[in-house]
Amino acid sequence: MTYQNYSLKQLQQIDAAHHLHPFTDHKDLREAGARVITHANGPFIYDSEGTELLDGMAGLWCVNIGYGRDELAEAAYAQMKELPYYNSFFKCSTPTPVLLSKKLAEIAPRNVNQVFYGSSGSEANDTALRLVRHYWVLEGKPEKNRVISRKMAYHGSTIAGTSLGGMDAMHKQLNGAVPNIVHVMMPYAYELALPGESDHDFGLRAAKSVEDAILEAGADKVAAFIGEPVMGAGGVKIPPASYWPEVQRICRKYDVLLMLDEVITGYGRTGEWFAAQTFGIEADTITTAKALTSGYQPLSALLVGDRIASTLVEKGGEFNHGYTYSGHPVACAVALKNLEIIEREGLVDRVRNDTGPYFARALQERIAGHDLVGEVRSIGLMGAIEIVRDKATKERFLPSGSAAVAVRDHAIANGMMLRATGDTMILSPPLIWTRDTIDMACERIGKALDLAQADLRKR
Ligand SMILES: *Cc1c(COP(=O)(O)O)cnc(C)c1O
């Protein structure tokens, strides 16, 4: 592959002519031309023009061990030479998914000991939905097939993922979702807490919306509740500490399964291997992908709790579901090496004890005071910055989202890659960030806020 023989302009033209991008307004893209990222190292990415950017999003929430890890390339190379592919159907297996499953069972919460593989978070959520509905059929309760989710949830972009998710813009284009999925309020205190309501009380009220939905449908009709422990794409919405234990209590009370989507929070992001451990809850399924391989290979692992697994084994017969690439040997080899590196370098502990708390303090002390900032929040190494016109009233700039885009554009122009979703800036850096990297990020974000503020004043 000799892309170096092409100019940026040529690559952009070919891209526009032939490549439909995810979540993209294609007319816009054609006019602007794509930014072409050509290489990366450690916490930095580089575009075709040689511009260096500090990657505040770890690719797309996934490159937890940073870029340029030869060991992962070597693990993939060795596995490809030995056995590039074989399937796991028909009572066959290959060594790397076997060993990866053992490793995942070791680091997962105690009640979780089985793994089902796919190639993406969306696929894993499809599997989770099928498995949960199948579970209730096996238990003789086929009418228990509804799933409760939340507004603004993101569970991927297949038809099941979109249906489980709570993104209006996606549902509109779906024009007919998977039936029997309902969406309740999200635990987003910044916008949804009532005047004077404590975080604790708000968390309980948000959890109560789950109970209300169960009662409305009838508990004998509800299969499961699904949620991201911390809503990611919806704007890094961190629930109050009261929320998850209460949701757990409600699910148990009505015999409703708990499905956690840890595609972002899995593998260290919140300072534990899984956010289920951070929030002290037990789930029946845990969807993981992204950082499982640090994005070096496409791979998802649906972690399946003992309750579902034992029914599947004992009453199951054949579960008529699976993917050609379930347990792909190369992807699993890369995942094993990735987890080994996370362990060897103590990245999970580092997030919990050092960089996570430092990141929280840095955002509070250096970003929260800015005129444009209504709130900062973080957990482990994921964070959000709310952009407002008025700190006291939380009034936003119009049109909605425009101010955050201005901040993002200035950030990128100043060497900092971060994302804007609605009026919220989001950060989810590689877990290799040090205190120095956090300082660098805050400096660049502060500058972007200043420049955006100057622009907004002119409008
Ligand atoms: C990214 C994401 C998904 C979808 O994963 P894909 O690999 O893009 O299919 C699902 N759930 C959550 C929480 C995600 O962040």
Coordinates of C-alpha atoms and ligand atoms in Angstrom, one line a residue:
M1 CA 0.0 0.0 0.0
T2 CA 1.6 3.2 -1.1
Y3 CA -0.7 6.0 0.0
Q4 CA 2.4 8.2 0.2
N5 CA 2.2 8.5 -3.5
Y6 CA -1.1 10.3 -3.2
S7 CA -1.5 13.9 -2.2
L8 CA -3.9 14.8 0.6
K9 CA -6.2 16.4 -2.0
Q10 CA -6.2 13.2 -4.1
L11 CA -7.0 11.0 -1.0
Q12 CA -9.8 13.4 -0.1
Q13 CA -11.3 13.2 -3.5
I14 CA -11.1 9.4 -3.7
D15 CA -12.5 9.2 -0.2
A16 CA -15.4 11.5 -1.1
A17 CA -16.1 9.5 -4.4
H18 CA -16.1 6.0 -2.9
H19 CA -16.2 5.9 0.9
L20 CA -19.4 6.4 2.9
H21 CA -18.4 7.2 6.5
P22 CA -20.2 6.4 9.7
F23 CA -22.4 9.1 11.3
T24 CA -21.6 11.6 8.6
D25 CA -23.4 14.2 6.6
H26 CA -21.9 13.2 3.2
K27 CA -22.5 16.5 1.5
D28 CA -20.7 18.3 4.3
L29 CA -17.8 15.8 4.1
R30 CA -17.5 16.3 0.4
E31 CA -17.2 20.1 0.8
A32 CA -14.8 20.0 3.7
G33 CA -12.7 16.9 2.8
A34 CA -11.7 14.4 5.5
R35 CA -8.8 14.8 7.9
V36 CA -6.6 11.9 7.0
I37 CA -4.8 10.4 10.0
T38 CA -1.7 8.5 8.9
H39 CA 0.2 7.4 11.9
A40 CA 0.2 7.6 15.7
N41 CA 2.5 7.0 18.6
G42 CA 1.9 6.8 22.4
P43 CA -0.8 9.4 23.2
F44 CA -0.4 11.3 19.8
I45 CA -2.0 11.0 16.4
Y46 CA -0.6 12.6 13.2
D47 CA -2.4 13.6 10.1
S48 CA -1.2 13.5 6.5
E49 CA 0.2 17.1 6.9
G50 CA 2.3 16.1 9.9
T51 CA 0.1 17.9 12.4
E52 CA 0.5 16.3 15.9
L53 CA -2.7 16.0 18.0
L54 CA -3.0 14.8 21.6
D55 CA -5.7 12.2 21.3
G56 CA -8.2 13.0 24.0
M57 CA -10.6 10.3 22.8
A58 CA -8.3 7.3 22.6
G59 CA -9.4 6.8 19.0
L60 CA -13.0 6.2 19.7
W61 CA -12.9 5.3 23.4
C62 CA -10.8 2.3 22.6
V63 CA -7.0 2.8 22.4
N64 CA -6.5 2.3 26.2
I65 CA -2.8 1.4 26.0
G66 CA -1.9 4.1 23.4
Y67 CA -0.6 3.8 19.9
G68 CA 2.5 2.2 18.5
R69 CA 2.7 -1.0 20.6
D70 CA 4.9 -3.4 18.8
E71 CA 4.0 -6.3 21.0
L72 CA 0.4 -6.2 19.7
A73 CA 1.6 -6.2 16.1
E74 CA 3.9 -9.1 16.9
A75 CA 1.1 -11.1 18.6
A76 CA -1.0 -10.6 15.5
Y77 CA 1.8 -11.5 13.2
A78 CA 2.7 -14.7 15.0
Q79 CA -0.9 -15.8 15.2
M80 CA -1.6 -15.0 11.5
K81 CA 1.4 -17.2 10.6
E82 CA 0.4 -20.1 12.8
L83 CA -3.4 -20.0 12.3
P84 CA -5.0 -16.9 10.8
Y85 CA -8.5 -18.2 11.1
Y86 CA -10.6 -21.1 12.1
N87 CA -14.2 -21.1 13.2
S88 CA -15.6 -22.0 16.6
F89 CA -18.7 -23.6 15.2
F90 CA -19.3 -27.4 15.0
K91 CA -17.5 -28.3 18.3
C92 CA -14.2 -26.7 17.2
S93 CA -12.1 -24.2 19.1
T94 CA -8.7 -22.5 18.7
P95 CA -6.3 -21.8 21.5
T96 CA -6.5 -18.0 21.8
P97 CA -10.2 -17.6 22.5
V98 CA -9.9 -20.4 25.0
L99 CA -7.2 -18.6 26.9
L100 CA -8.8 -15.2 26.5
S101 CA -12.1 -16.6 28.0
K102 CA -10.2 -17.9 31.0
K103 CA -8.5 -14.5 31.5
L104 CA -11.8 -12.6 31.2
A105 CA -13.5 -14.9 33.7
E106 CA -10.6 -14.1 36.1
I107 CA -11.0 -10.3 35.9
A108 CA -14.8 -10.2 35.5
P109 CA -17.1 -9.8 38.5
R110 CA -17.4 -13.1 40.4
N111 CA -20.8 -14.2 39.0
V112 CA -19.5 -13.9 35.4
N113 CA -17.6 -16.8 33.9
Q114 CA -18.6 -17.3 30.3
V115 CA -17.8 -15.4 27.1
F116 CA -19.5 -15.1 23.7
Y117 CA -17.4 -13.4 21.0
G118 CA -18.2 -11.0 18.2
S119 CA -16.4 -8.3 16.3
S120 CA -18.1 -5.2 17.6
G121 CA -20.0 -3.7 20.4
S122 CA -23.2 -3.6 18.3
E123 CA -22.9 -7.3 17.5
A124 CA -22.3 -8.1 21.2
N125 CA -25.5 -6.2 22.1
D126 CA -27.4 -8.2 19.5
T127 CA -26.2 -11.3 21.1
A128 CA -27.1 -10.0 24.5
L129 CA -30.7 -9.2 23.5
R130 CA -31.1 -12.6 21.8
L131 CA -29.6 -14.4 24.8
V132 CA -31.8 -12.6 27.3
R133 CA -35.0 -13.3 25.4
H134 CA -33.9 -16.9 24.8
Y135 CA -33.2 -17.3 28.5
W136 CA -36.8 -16.4 29.4
V137 CA -38.2 -18.7 26.8
L138 CA -36.0 -21.5 28.3
E139 CA -37.3 -20.6 31.7
G140 CA -40.9 -21.1 30.4
K141 CA -41.7 -17.4 30.5
P142 CA -41.7 -16.4 26.8
E143 CA -43.9 -13.4 27.5
K144 CA -41.1 -11.9 29.6
N145 CA -39.5 -10.2 26.5
R146 CA -39.5 -6.5 27.1
V147 CA -36.3 -4.5 27.7
I148 CA -36.1 -1.2 29.5
S149 CA -33.4 1.1 28.3
R150 CA -32.8 4.9 28.7
K151 CA -33.2 8.0 26.6
M152 CA -29.8 9.0 25.0
A153 CA -28.4 5.6 25.6
Y154 CA -25.9 4.3 23.0
H155 CA -25.8 0.6 22.4
G156 CA -24.5 0.5 18.8
S157 CA -25.8 1.0 15.4
T158 CA -27.2 -2.3 14.1
I159 CA -31.0 -2.6 14.2
A160 CA -31.0 -4.1 17.6
G161 CA -28.3 -1.7 18.9
T162 CA -30.2 1.3 17.6
S163 CA -33.5 0.0 19.0
L164 CA -31.9 -0.6 22.4
G165 CA -30.3 2.8 22.3
G166 CA -32.2 6.0 23.0
M167 CA -30.9 8.4 20.3
D168 CA -33.9 10.1 18.7
A169 CA -32.0 11.0 15.5
M170 CA -31.1 7.3 15.0
H171 CA -34.6 6.0 15.8
K172 CA -36.1 8.4 13.2
Q173 CA -34.0 6.9 10.4
L174 CA -34.7 3.4 11.7
N175 CA -38.4 3.9 10.8
G176 CA -39.5 0.9 12.8
A177 CA -37.5 -0.4 15.8
V178 CA -37.3 -3.9 17.4
P179 CA -40.6 -4.1 19.3
N180 CA -40.9 -4.2 23.1
I181 CA -38.1 -1.9 24.0
V182 CA -39.0 1.2 26.1
H183 CA -36.8 4.1 27.2
V184 CA -36.9 5.8 30.6
M185 CA -35.1 8.9 31.9
M186 CA -31.3 9.1 32.1
P187 CA -29.5 9.8 35.4
Y188 CA -28.3 13.2 34.3
A189 CA -28.4 15.5 37.3
Y190 CA -27.0 18.6 35.6
E191 CA -30.1 19.0 33.5
L192 CA -32.7 16.9 35.1
A193 CA -32.3 17.3 38.9
L194 CA -35.1 19.5 40.3
P195 CA -34.1 22.8 42.1
G196 CA -32.9 21.9 45.5
E197 CA -32.9 18.1 44.8
S198 CA -29.7 16.5 46.1
D199 CA -27.7 14.2 43.8
H200 CA -28.6 11.3 46.1
D201 CA -32.3 11.9 45.8
F202 CA -32.0 12.5 42.1
G203 CA -30.3 9.2 41.6
L204 CA -33.1 7.4 43.5
R205 CA -35.7 9.2 41.4
A206 CA -34.0 8.3 38.1
A207 CA -33.9 4.7 39.3
K208 CA -37.5 4.9 40.2
S209 CA -38.3 5.5 36.6
V210 CA -37.1 1.9 35.9
E211 CA -39.5 0.6 38.5
D212 CA -42.3 2.7 37.1
A213 CA -41.7 1.2 33.6
I214 CA -41.6 -2.4 35.1
L215 CA -44.9 -1.8 36.9
E216 CA -46.5 -0.2 33.8
A217 CA -45.7 -3.2 31.6
G218 CA -46.1 -5.8 34.4
A219 CA -43.1 -7.5 35.9
D220 CA -44.1 -10.8 34.2
K221 CA -43.5 -9.0 30.8
V222 CA -40.1 -7.5 31.5
A223 CA -37.0 -9.4 30.5
A224 CA -34.2 -7.0 31.4
F225 CA -32.9 -3.5 32.0
I226 CA -29.9 -2.4 29.9
G227 CA -27.6 0.5 30.7
E228 CA -24.2 1.9 30.2
P229 CA -22.7 2.3 33.7
V230 CA -21.6 5.7 32.6
M231 CA -23.4 6.9 29.4
G232 CA -20.6 7.6 26.9
A233 CA -21.7 8.8 23.5
G234 CA -24.7 10.5 25.2
G235 CA -22.3 12.9 26.9
V236 CA -20.3 11.1 29.7
K237 CA -23.2 11.2 32.1
I238 CA -22.1 9.9 35.4
P239 CA -24.9 8.7 37.7
P240 CA -25.1 9.7 41.3
A241 CA -23.7 6.9 43.7
S242 CA -27.3 6.1 44.7
Y243 CA -28.4 5.2 41.2
W244 CA -26.9 1.8 40.3
P245 CA -27.5 0.0 43.7
E246 CA -31.1 1.1 43.5
V247 CA -31.5 -0.1 39.9
Q248 CA -30.0 -3.4 41.0
R249 CA -32.4 -3.7 44.0
I250 CA -35.4 -2.9 41.7
C251 CA -34.3 -5.5 39.1
R252 CA -33.9 -8.2 41.8
K253 CA -37.3 -7.3 43.3
Y254 CA -39.1 -7.9 40.0
D255 CA -36.8 -10.7 38.7
V256 CA -35.6 -8.5 35.8
L257 CA -32.2 -9.3 34.4
L258 CA -29.5 -6.6 34.5
M259 CA -27.6 -6.0 31.3
L260 CA -24.6 -3.7 31.5
D261 CA -23.1 -2.2 28.3
E262 CA -19.5 -1.7 29.3
V263 CA -18.2 -1.2 25.7
I264 CA -16.6 2.1 26.9
T265 CA -16.2 1.5 30.7
G266 CA -14.7 -2.0 30.4
Y267 CA -11.0 -2.7 30.8
G268 CA -9.9 0.0 33.2
R269 CA -11.5 3.2 32.2
T270 CA -13.2 3.9 35.5
G271 CA -10.3 2.6 37.6
E272 CA -11.5 -1.0 37.9
W273 CA -11.5 -3.6 35.3
F274 CA -15.2 -3.1 34.9
A275 CA -17.5 -0.3 36.1
A276 CA -19.8 -3.0 37.6
Q277 CA -17.0 -3.2 40.2
T278 CA -16.7 0.6 40.5
F279 CA -20.4 0.8 41.2
G280 CA -20.6 -2.4 43.3
I281 CA -23.2 -4.1 41.2
E282 CA -23.7 -7.6 39.7
A283 CA -24.9 -7.9 36.1
D284 CA -26.3 -10.9 34.2
T285 CA -24.6 -9.7 31.0
I286 CA -21.7 -7.3 30.4
T287 CA -21.1 -6.2 26.9
T288 CA -17.5 -5.3 26.1
A289 CA -15.5 -4.4 23.0
K290 CA -13.4 -1.3 22.2
A291 CA -10.6 -1.4 24.8
L292 CA -10.6 -5.3 24.9
T293 CA -8.0 -5.0 22.1
S294 CA -7.2 -1.3 22.6
G295 CA -8.8 -1.0 19.1
Y296 CA -5.9 -2.8 17.5
Q297 CA -8.3 -5.5 16.2
P298 CA -12.1 -5.6 16.0
L299 CA -13.3 -7.8 18.8
S300 CA -16.2 -7.9 21.3
A301 CA -16.8 -10.2 24.2
L302 CA -20.2 -10.5 25.8
L303 CA -19.6 -11.6 29.4
V304 CA -22.4 -13.9 30.5
G305 CA -23.4 -14.3 34.1
D306 CA -23.8 -17.7 35.8
R307 CA -27.6 -17.4 35.9
I308 CA -28.0 -17.2 32.2
A309 CA -25.1 -19.5 31.4
S310 CA -26.4 -22.4 33.5
T311 CA -29.8 -22.3 32.0
L312 CA -28.3 -22.2 28.5
V313 CA -26.2 -25.2 29.3
E314 CA -28.8 -27.2 31.2
K315 CA -32.0 -26.5 29.3
G316 CA -30.6 -25.0 26.1
G317 CA -30.2 -27.3 23.2
E318 CA -28.6 -25.5 20.4
F319 CA -28.5 -21.7 20.6
N320 CA -28.9 -20.8 17.0
H321 CA -26.7 -17.8 17.0
G322 CA -23.1 -16.9 16.1
Y323 CA -20.8 -15.1 13.8
T324 CA -18.1 -16.3 11.3
Y325 CA -15.6 -14.3 13.3
S326 CA -16.8 -15.3 16.8
G327 CA -13.6 -16.0 18.7
H328 CA -11.3 -14.9 15.9
P329 CA -7.9 -16.3 16.7
V330 CA -5.9 -13.2 15.7
A331 CA -8.2 -10.7 17.5
C332 CA -8.1 -12.9 20.6
A333 CA -4.3 -13.1 20.5
V334 CA -4.1 -9.3 20.4
A335 CA -6.7 -9.0 23.2
L336 CA -4.6 -11.4 25.4
K337 CA -1.5 -9.3 24.8
N338 CA -3.4 -6.1 25.4
L339 CA -4.7 -7.3 28.8
E340 CA -1.2 -8.5 29.7
I341 CA 0.2 -5.0 29.0
I342 CA -2.6 -3.3 31.0
E343 CA -1.7 -5.6 33.9
R344 CA 2.0 -5.4 33.6
E345 CA 1.9 -1.6 33.5
G346 CA -0.6 -1.4 36.3
L347 CA -2.8 0.9 34.3
V348 CA -6.1 0.1 36.1
D349 CA -4.6 0.9 39.5
R350 CA -2.9 4.0 38.1
V351 CA -6.3 5.3 36.9
R352 CA -7.9 4.5 40.2
N353 CA -5.2 5.9 42.5
D354 CA -3.2 8.5 40.5
T355 CA -4.3 9.7 37.1
G356 CA -8.0 9.5 37.7
P357 CA -8.0 11.7 40.8
Y358 CA -5.5 14.0 39.2
F359 CA -7.6 14.3 36.1
A360 CA -10.6 15.2 38.3
R361 CA -8.7 17.8 40.2
A362 CA -7.2 19.3 37.0
L363 CA -10.6 19.7 35.4
Q364 CA -12.0 21.3 38.6
E365 CA -9.2 23.6 39.2
R366 CA -8.3 24.7 35.7
I367 CA -11.4 24.3 33.5
A368 CA -14.5 24.5 35.7
G369 CA -13.9 28.2 36.5
H370 CA -14.1 29.3 32.8
D371 CA -17.0 31.5 31.9
L372 CA -18.2 29.1 29.2
V373 CA -18.2 26.1 31.5
G374 CA -21.3 25.1 33.4
E375 CA -19.9 22.0 35.0
V376 CA -17.0 19.5 34.7
R377 CA -17.3 15.9 35.8
S378 CA -15.2 12.8 35.5
I379 CA -14.8 9.3 36.7
G380 CA -11.5 7.5 36.2
L381 CA -10.3 8.7 32.8
M382 CA -13.5 9.8 31.2
G383 CA -14.8 13.3 31.6
A384 CA -17.2 15.9 30.4
I385 CA -17.3 19.7 30.1
E386 CA -20.7 21.4 29.8
I387 CA -20.6 24.5 27.6
V388 CA -23.1 27.2 28.7
R389 CA -23.9 30.8 27.9
D390 CA -24.7 31.5 31.6
K391 CA -23.2 29.5 34.4
A392 CA -25.9 30.4 36.9
T393 CA -29.0 29.7 34.8
K394 CA -27.3 26.9 32.7
E395 CA -28.6 28.7 29.6
R396 CA -27.1 27.3 26.5
F397 CA -25.9 29.0 23.3
L398 CA -28.1 28.8 20.2
P399 CA -28.2 27.1 17.9
S400 CA -27.9 24.1 20.1
G401 CA -24.4 22.4 19.9
S402 CA -22.8 25.3 18.1
A403 CA -20.7 26.5 21.0
A404 CA -19.3 23.1 21.7
V405 CA -18.4 22.7 18.0
A406 CA -16.5 26.0 18.2
V407 CA -14.6 24.8 21.3
R408 CA -13.8 21.5 19.5
D409 CA -12.5 23.2 16.4
H410 CA -10.2 25.5 18.4
A411 CA -9.0 22.5 20.4
I412 CA -8.1 20.6 17.3
A413 CA -6.4 23.7 15.8
N414 CA -4.4 23.8 19.0
G415 CA -3.3 20.2 19.0
M416 CA -6.0 18.6 21.1
M417 CA -8.4 16.0 19.7
L418 CA -11.6 15.9 21.7
R419 CA -15.3 15.5 20.9
A420 CA -18.4 17.6 21.2
T421 CA -21.8 15.9 21.6
G422 CA -24.7 18.4 21.9
D423 CA -23.4 21.1 24.2
T424 CA -21.0 18.8 26.0
M425 CA -17.3 18.3 25.4
I426 CA -16.2 14.8 26.1
L427 CA -12.8 13.2 26.9
S428 CA -11.8 9.6 27.1
P429 CA -8.0 9.5 26.8
P430 CA -5.7 6.5 26.7
L431 CA -5.0 5.1 30.1
I432 CA -1.3 5.7 29.5
W433 CA -1.8 9.5 30.1
T434 CA 0.4 10.8 32.9
R435 CA 0.0 13.8 35.0
D436 CA 2.1 15.7 32.5
T437 CA -0.2 14.7 29.6
I438 CA -3.2 15.8 31.7
D439 CA -1.6 19.2 32.3
M440 CA -0.9 19.5 28.5
A441 CA -4.5 18.6 27.7
C442 CA -5.9 21.2 30.3
E443 CA -3.7 23.9 28.9
R444 CA -4.9 23.2 25.3
I445 CA -8.5 23.0 26.3
G446 CA -8.3 26.2 28.3
K447 CA -6.9 28.0 25.3
A448 CA -9.6 26.6 23.1
L449 CA -12.2 27.8 25.5
D450 CA -10.7 31.3 25.5
L451 CA -10.6 31.4 21.7
A452 CA -14.2 30.1 21.4
Q453 CA -15.4 32.7 23.9
A454 CA -13.8 35.4 21.8
D455 CA -15.6 34.1 18.7
L456 CA -19.0 33.8 20.5
R457 CA -18.7 37.3 21.8
K458 CA -18.3 38.6 18.2
R459 CA -21.5 36.8 17.1
Ligands
LIG1 C1 -19.3 2.1 20.8 C2 -20.4 1.5 21.6 C3 -21.2 0.4 21.1 C4 -21.1 -0.1 19.8 O1 -19.8 -0.7 19.5 P1 -19.4 -0.9 17.9 O2 -18.1 -1.6 18.0 O3 -19.3 0.5 17.4 O4 -20.5 -1.6 17.3 C5 -22.1 -0.1 22.0 N1 -22.3 0.4 23.2 C6 -21.5 1.4 23.7 C7 -21.7 1.9 25.1 C8 -20.6 2.0 22.9 O5 -19.9 3.1 23.3

